[in-house]
Amino acid sequence: MARPVIIDCDPGADDAIALFLAFAFPDQLNVLGITTVAGNVPLALTQTNARKICELTGQQTVPVFAGCSRSLLRPLITAEEVHGKTGLDGIDLPSLIMLLQTEHAVPFLIQRLLSSSEPITLATLGPLTNLAVALIQQPTIARQIQEVVVMGGAVTQGNITPSAEFNLYVDPHAAHVVLSAGLPLTLVTLDVTHQAIATPERMQAIAAINNIVSRAAIGLLKHYGEYDMKRYGTAGAFLHDPCVIAYLLRPELFTTQSTYVEVELTSELTLGRTVVDLWQSTPHPSNAKLVVTIDAEGFFQLLVQALSAY
Ligand code: BDR
Ligand code: CA
């Protein structure tokens, strides 16, 4: 039976690719809804982009809910402000009628979890504000969560500051709420996602599929890739968020280790930094499963298989 999942995201070029991946395997993932949050771009755009992605992939029946428009305690910082162009203009989509959902993402999360007859998996691809607010408002949702798989944090270097990864830096206080909630948590950090590089050869394989979704993927990754290549000197874009979905679909492509993870909340210099106790050198018990390695080739084969399904 397909695993029920809610995807919380901030599309976002790599978020879009993650959704393409998630929707391609309905026998494995039953996407109950998409909740969006401010992150890569402001909230109004993340919810609009999520609806466009649903339309493009024929998933118009998947409900989309717009959630929190800023972080718990900090002013909003979007990737667009920091990086400039996000690559979203590259999506070649017909115009859509944008209907604003009246229900907010947080009550949707709470009600969907509490009313479910089986535990639900959450895939979080953006700042953790929506989940943190839901946990604060209704802590009993924790027992209805099968697993939370988070794209966020870094064991080594950050990407928005030298020490912090974007999603956790944007809302470190929300990350703290989630990390300390006692949830079955899996963390996919930059150390893993920086291995999922859309190299020219891999881009060629995606281009060769030549359907409406693969063409959209190429359009998205072109501009997004330019930024990564310039900054990191890599051969292509990092596919951060799709790693979370790939982990749900093919956990055997990854290895994990139980660990204790905490997020820095006070130091300005290292705000949002994840401190990962790899050697169990602190007295804290493990609060997360850290994804340690990825089979990058297997990951891209899965992505090509997914895009070919459209
Ligand atoms: C994360 O930040 C965002 O820009 C990406 O969508 C991804 O979720 C990587 O640090
Ligand atoms: Ca994201």
CSV table of C-alpha atoms and ligand atoms in Angstrom, one decimal:
chain,number,residue,atom,x,y,z
A,1,MET,CA,0.0,0.0,0.0
A,2,ALA,CA,1.2,3.5,-0.8
A,3,ARG,CA,2.7,5.4,2.1
A,4,PRO,CA,0.6,8.5,3.1
A,5,VAL,CA,2.7,11.6,3.0
A,6,ILE,CA,2.3,15.4,3.4
A,7,ILE,CA,4.9,17.5,1.7
A,8,ASP,CA,5.8,20.8,3.3
A,9,CYS,CA,7.8,22.9,0.8
A,10,ASP,CA,8.8,26.3,-0.5
A,11,PRO,CA,9.0,25.9,-4.3
A,12,GLY,CA,11.7,26.6,-5.2
A,13,ALA,CA,13.4,24.9,-8.2
A,14,ASP,CA,14.6,21.8,-6.3
A,15,ASP,CA,11.3,21.6,-4.4
A,16,ALA,CA,9.6,21.4,-7.8
A,17,ILE,CA,11.9,18.5,-8.9
A,18,ALA,CA,11.1,16.8,-5.5
A,19,LEU,CA,7.4,17.1,-6.2
A,20,PHE,CA,7.9,15.7,-9.8
A,21,LEU,CA,9.6,12.7,-8.1
A,22,ALA,CA,7.0,12.2,-5.5
A,23,PHE,CA,4.0,12.3,-7.9
A,24,ALA,CA,5.7,9.8,-10.3
A,25,PHE,CA,5.2,6.8,-7.9
A,26,PRO,CA,1.6,6.8,-6.8
A,27,ASP,CA,1.8,3.1,-5.8
A,28,GLN,CA,4.5,4.0,-3.3
A,29,LEU,CA,3.6,7.5,-2.1
A,30,ASN,CA,0.1,8.8,-1.5
A,31,VAL,CA,0.5,12.6,-1.4
A,32,LEU,CA,-2.3,13.7,0.9
A,33,GLY,CA,-1.6,17.3,0.5
A,34,ILE,CA,1.1,20.0,0.0
A,35,THR,CA,1.7,22.7,2.6
A,36,THR,CA,3.8,25.7,1.6
A,37,VAL,CA,5.9,28.1,3.6
A,38,ALA,CA,7.8,31.2,2.9
A,39,GLY,CA,11.4,30.3,2.1
A,40,ASN,CA,13.0,30.4,-1.4
A,41,VAL,CA,10.4,32.9,-2.4
A,42,PRO,CA,7.6,34.6,-0.4
A,43,LEU,CA,4.5,32.6,0.6
A,44,ALA,CA,2.2,33.9,-2.1
A,45,LEU,CA,4.7,32.5,-4.7
A,46,THR,CA,5.4,29.2,-3.0
A,47,GLN,CA,1.7,28.3,-2.9
A,48,THR,CA,1.2,29.5,-6.5
A,49,ASN,CA,4.2,27.5,-7.6
A,50,ALA,CA,3.0,24.4,-5.8
A,51,ARG,CA,-0.4,24.7,-7.6
A,52,LYS,CA,1.4,25.1,-11.0
A,53,ILE,CA,3.5,22.0,-10.3
A,54,CYS,CA,0.3,20.0,-9.5
A,55,GLU,CA,-1.3,21.3,-12.7
A,56,LEU,CA,1.7,20.4,-14.8
A,57,THR,CA,1.9,16.9,-13.4
A,58,GLY,CA,-1.8,16.2,-13.6
A,59,GLN,CA,-2.2,16.2,-9.8
A,60,GLN,CA,-4.9,19.0,-9.5
A,61,THR,CA,-6.8,17.0,-6.9
A,62,VAL,CA,-3.9,17.2,-4.4
A,63,PRO,CA,-4.8,20.0,-2.0
A,64,VAL,CA,-2.4,22.9,-1.6
A,65,PHE,CA,-2.4,25.0,1.6
A,66,ALA,CA,-0.4,28.2,2.2
A,67,GLY,CA,1.0,28.3,5.7
A,68,CYS,CA,3.3,30.7,7.6
A,69,SER,CA,4.5,33.8,5.7
A,70,ARG,CA,7.5,34.4,8.0
A,71,SER,CA,9.7,32.7,10.6
A,72,LEU,CA,8.7,32.4,14.2
A,73,LEU,CA,11.0,35.1,15.5
A,74,ARG,CA,13.1,36.4,12.7
A,75,PRO,CA,12.3,38.6,9.7
A,76,LEU,CA,11.9,36.6,6.5
A,77,ILE,CA,15.0,36.1,4.4
A,78,THR,CA,14.2,34.5,1.0
A,79,ALA,CA,16.7,32.7,-1.2
A,80,GLU,CA,15.6,34.9,-4.0
A,81,GLU,CA,16.9,38.0,-2.0
A,82,VAL,CA,20.2,36.2,-1.3
A,83,HIS,CA,20.8,34.4,-4.6
A,84,GLY,CA,18.9,36.6,-7.1
A,85,LYS,CA,17.1,34.5,-9.7
A,86,THR,CA,15.7,31.2,-8.5
A,87,GLY,CA,15.1,29.6,-11.9
A,88,LEU,CA,11.4,29.5,-11.5
A,89,ASP,CA,10.8,31.7,-14.5
A,90,GLY,CA,12.1,28.8,-16.5
A,91,ILE,CA,8.9,26.8,-16.1
A,92,ASP,CA,7.0,27.0,-19.3
A,93,LEU,CA,3.4,26.6,-18.1
A,94,PRO,CA,0.1,27.7,-19.4
A,95,SER,CA,-1.6,30.4,-17.4
A,96,LEU,CA,-3.5,29.2,-14.4
A,97,ILE,CA,-6.4,30.5,-12.5
A,98,MET,CA,-4.9,31.0,-9.1
A,99,LEU,CA,-7.4,30.3,-6.3
A,100,LEU,CA,-6.3,31.1,-2.8
A,101,GLN,CA,-7.2,28.3,-0.4
A,102,THR,CA,-9.1,29.6,2.5
A,103,GLU,CA,-7.7,27.0,4.9
A,104,HIS,CA,-4.3,27.7,6.4
A,105,ALA,CA,-1.7,24.9,6.3
A,106,VAL,CA,-1.3,24.6,10.0
A,107,PRO,CA,-5.0,23.6,10.8
A,108,PHE,CA,-4.8,21.3,7.7
A,109,LEU,CA,-1.8,19.6,9.1
A,110,ILE,CA,-3.3,19.2,12.6
A,111,GLN,CA,-6.7,18.0,11.3
A,112,ARG,CA,-5.3,15.7,8.7
A,113,LEU,CA,-2.9,14.0,11.2
A,114,LEU,CA,-5.5,13.7,14.0
A,115,SER,CA,-8.2,12.3,11.7
A,116,SER,CA,-6.0,9.7,10.0
A,117,SER,CA,-6.5,6.1,10.8
A,118,GLU,CA,-2.8,5.5,10.1
A,119,PRO,CA,0.3,7.4,10.9
A,120,ILE,CA,1.4,9.9,8.2
A,121,THR,CA,4.9,10.7,7.0
A,122,LEU,CA,6.0,14.3,6.6
A,123,ALA,CA,8.6,15.4,4.1
A,124,THR,CA,9.8,18.9,4.9
A,125,LEU,CA,11.7,20.7,2.1
A,126,GLY,CA,11.7,24.3,3.5
A,127,PRO,CA,12.0,26.2,6.7
A,128,LEU,CA,10.2,24.3,9.5
A,129,THR,CA,7.8,27.0,10.6
A,130,ASN,CA,4.5,25.2,9.6
A,131,LEU,CA,5.4,22.0,11.5
A,132,ALA,CA,6.7,23.9,14.5
A,133,VAL,CA,3.5,26.0,14.8
A,134,ALA,CA,1.4,22.8,14.4
A,135,LEU,CA,3.3,21.1,17.2
A,136,ILE,CA,3.0,24.1,19.5
A,137,GLN,CA,-0.7,24.4,18.8
A,138,GLN,CA,-1.5,20.7,19.1
A,139,PRO,CA,1.4,18.6,20.5
A,140,THR,CA,-0.7,15.4,20.3
A,141,ILE,CA,-0.1,15.3,16.5
A,142,ALA,CA,3.3,13.9,17.3
A,143,ARG,CA,1.9,10.4,17.9
A,144,GLN,CA,0.3,10.4,14.4
A,145,ILE,CA,3.5,11.1,12.7
A,146,GLN,CA,5.2,8.0,11.1
A,147,GLU,CA,8.4,9.9,10.3
A,148,VAL,CA,9.6,13.4,9.5
A,149,VAL,CA,12.2,13.5,6.8
A,150,VAL,CA,13.8,16.9,6.8
A,151,MET,CA,16.0,18.6,4.2
A,152,GLY,CA,18.1,20.8,6.4
A,153,GLY,CA,21.3,21.4,8.3
A,154,ALA,CA,24.9,20.6,7.6
A,155,VAL,CA,27.5,18.6,9.4
A,156,THR,CA,30.3,20.5,7.7
A,157,GLN,CA,29.9,23.7,5.8
A,158,GLY,CA,26.7,25.8,5.4
A,159,ASN,CA,25.3,27.4,2.3
A,160,ILE,CA,23.6,30.6,3.5
A,161,THR,CA,26.3,31.4,6.0
A,162,PRO,CA,29.7,29.6,6.4
A,163,SER,CA,28.1,27.5,9.2
A,164,ALA,CA,24.3,27.3,8.5
A,165,GLU,CA,22.1,25.7,5.8
A,166,PHE,CA,19.3,27.8,4.4
A,167,ASN,CA,16.2,26.1,5.7
A,168,LEU,CA,17.4,26.0,9.3
A,169,TYR,CA,18.9,29.4,9.1
A,170,VAL,CA,15.7,31.0,7.9
A,171,ASP,CA,13.8,29.6,11.0
A,172,PRO,CA,16.2,28.2,13.5
A,173,HIS,CA,13.6,28.5,16.3
A,174,ALA,CA,11.1,26.4,14.4
A,175,ALA,CA,13.9,23.8,13.8
A,176,HIS,CA,14.6,23.7,17.5
A,177,VAL,CA,10.9,23.0,18.2
A,178,VAL,CA,10.9,20.1,15.7
A,179,LEU,CA,14.3,18.7,16.8
A,180,SER,CA,13.2,18.7,20.4
A,181,ALA,CA,9.7,17.3,19.9
A,182,GLY,CA,10.7,13.6,20.3
A,183,LEU,CA,9.6,12.8,16.7
A,184,PRO,CA,11.0,10.0,14.6
A,185,LEU,CA,13.2,12.4,12.6
A,186,THR,CA,15.4,11.8,9.6
A,187,LEU,CA,17.8,14.6,8.6
A,188,VAL,CA,19.1,15.0,5.0
A,189,THR,CA,21.9,17.6,5.3
A,190,LEU,CA,24.0,19.5,2.7
A,191,ASP,CA,26.7,16.9,3.2
A,192,VAL,CA,24.5,14.4,1.4
A,193,THR,CA,22.6,16.8,-1.0
A,194,HIS,CA,25.9,18.3,-2.3
A,195,GLN,CA,26.6,14.9,-3.8
A,196,ALA,CA,23.4,14.9,-5.8
A,197,ILE,CA,24.8,17.1,-8.7
A,198,ALA,CA,22.9,17.6,-11.9
A,199,THR,CA,26.0,17.2,-14.1
A,200,PRO,CA,25.8,17.9,-17.9
A,201,GLU,CA,25.6,14.2,-18.6
A,202,ARG,CA,22.7,13.8,-16.2
A,203,MET,CA,21.0,16.9,-17.6
A,204,GLN,CA,21.3,15.3,-21.1
A,205,ALA,CA,19.6,12.1,-19.8
A,206,ILE,CA,16.8,14.2,-18.5
A,207,ALA,CA,16.5,16.3,-21.7
A,208,ALA,CA,16.4,13.1,-23.8
A,209,ILE,CA,13.1,12.1,-22.0
A,210,ASN,CA,11.6,15.2,-23.7
A,211,ASN,CA,8.1,15.3,-22.2
A,212,ILE,CA,6.4,18.2,-20.6
A,213,VAL,CA,7.7,17.6,-17.1
A,214,SER,CA,11.3,16.8,-18.1
A,215,ARG,CA,11.4,20.0,-20.2
A,216,ALA,CA,10.1,21.9,-17.1
A,217,ALA,CA,12.8,20.2,-15.0
A,218,ILE,CA,15.5,21.3,-17.5
A,219,GLY,CA,14.2,24.8,-17.5
A,220,LEU,CA,14.2,25.0,-13.7
A,221,LEU,CA,17.7,23.5,-13.3
A,222,LYS,CA,19.3,25.6,-16.0
A,223,HIS,CA,19.2,28.9,-14.0
A,224,TYR,CA,19.5,27.2,-10.6
A,225,GLY,CA,22.5,25.3,-11.8
A,226,GLU,CA,24.2,28.5,-12.9
A,227,TYR,CA,24.2,29.8,-9.4
A,228,ASP,CA,25.7,26.6,-7.8
A,229,MET,CA,28.3,26.2,-10.5
A,230,LYS,CA,29.6,29.7,-10.0
A,231,ARG,CA,29.6,29.6,-6.3
A,232,TYR,CA,30.9,26.1,-5.6
A,233,GLY,CA,32.7,25.4,-8.9
A,234,THR,CA,30.6,22.2,-9.4
A,235,ALA,CA,29.5,20.8,-12.7
A,236,GLY,CA,25.8,21.4,-12.0
A,237,ALA,CA,23.0,22.2,-9.5
A,238,PHE,CA,22.6,20.4,-6.2
A,239,LEU,CA,19.3,18.6,-6.0
A,240,HIS,CA,18.7,19.0,-2.2
A,241,ASP,CA,15.0,18.5,-1.8
A,242,PRO,CA,14.6,15.5,-4.2
A,243,CYS,CA,17.0,13.6,-1.9
A,244,VAL,CA,14.2,13.6,0.7
A,245,ILE,CA,11.7,12.0,-1.6
A,246,ALA,CA,14.3,9.6,-3.0
A,247,TYR,CA,14.9,8.5,0.6
A,248,LEU,CA,11.2,7.7,1.0
A,249,LEU,CA,11.1,5.8,-2.2
A,250,ARG,CA,14.4,4.0,-2.1
A,251,PRO,CA,16.0,4.1,1.4
A,252,GLU,CA,18.5,1.5,0.2
A,253,LEU,CA,20.2,4.3,-1.8
A,254,PHE,CA,21.2,5.9,1.5
A,255,THR,CA,23.0,5.0,4.7
A,256,THR,CA,22.1,6.5,8.1
A,257,GLN,CA,23.4,6.9,11.6
A,258,SER,CA,21.5,7.6,14.8
A,259,THR,CA,22.8,10.9,16.3
A,260,TYR,CA,22.0,13.8,18.5
A,261,VAL,CA,21.4,17.1,16.6
A,262,GLU,CA,20.9,20.6,18.0
A,263,VAL,CA,20.5,23.9,16.3
A,264,GLU,CA,22.3,27.1,17.4
A,265,LEU,CA,19.9,29.8,18.4
A,266,THR,CA,21.9,32.6,20.1
A,267,SER,CA,25.2,33.2,18.4
A,268,GLU,CA,24.9,35.7,15.5
A,269,LEU,CA,27.9,34.2,13.9
A,270,THR,CA,26.7,30.6,13.8
A,271,LEU,CA,22.9,31.1,14.0
A,272,GLY,CA,21.0,28.1,12.5
A,273,ARG,CA,24.1,25.9,12.7
A,274,THR,CA,23.3,22.2,13.3
A,275,VAL,CA,25.6,20.7,15.9
A,276,VAL,CA,25.8,17.0,15.1
A,277,ASP,CA,27.1,14.7,17.8
A,278,LEU,CA,28.6,12.1,15.4
A,279,TRP,CA,30.8,10.5,18.1
A,280,GLN,CA,28.1,10.4,20.8
A,281,SER,CA,30.4,12.6,22.9
A,282,THR,CA,27.6,14.4,24.7
A,283,PRO,CA,25.2,12.8,27.2
A,284,HIS,CA,22.2,13.5,25.0
A,285,PRO,CA,20.3,10.5,23.6
A,286,SER,CA,19.9,10.4,19.8
A,287,ASN,CA,17.0,12.5,18.5
A,288,ALA,CA,17.5,12.0,14.8
A,289,LYS,CA,18.6,9.6,12.1
A,290,LEU,CA,21.3,11.4,10.1
A,291,VAL,CA,21.5,10.4,6.4
A,292,VAL,CA,25.2,9.9,5.9
A,293,THR,CA,25.8,8.7,2.3
A,294,ILE,CA,23.9,8.6,-1.0
A,295,ASP,CA,24.3,6.5,-4.1
A,296,ALA,CA,24.2,9.5,-6.4
A,297,GLU,CA,24.1,7.4,-9.6
A,298,GLY,CA,21.2,5.4,-8.3
A,299,PHE,CA,19.5,8.6,-7.2
A,300,PHE,CA,19.7,10.0,-10.8
A,301,GLN,CA,18.5,6.8,-12.3
A,302,LEU,CA,15.4,7.0,-10.1
A,303,LEU,CA,14.9,10.6,-11.1
A,304,VAL,CA,15.1,9.7,-14.8
A,305,GLN,CA,12.7,6.8,-14.2
A,306,ALA,CA,10.3,9.3,-12.5
A,307,LEU,CA,10.4,11.9,-15.2
A,308,SER,CA,10.0,9.3,-17.9
A,309,ALA,CA,6.7,8.3,-16.3
A,310,TYR,CA,5.0,11.5,-17.3
B,1,BDR,C1,17.5,24.2,0.8
B,1,BDR,O1,17.3,25.6,0.7
B,1,BDR,C2,16.5,25.9,-0.4
B,1,BDR,O2,17.0,26.9,-1.2
B,1,BDR,C3,16.4,24.6,-1.2
B,1,BDR,O3,15.1,24.5,-1.8
B,1,BDR,C4,16.6,23.5,-0.2
B,1,BDR,O4,15.4,23.2,0.5
B,1,BDR,C5,19.0,23.9,0.6
B,1,BDR,O5,19.8,24.5,1.5
B,2,CA,CA,13.2,23.9,-0.4
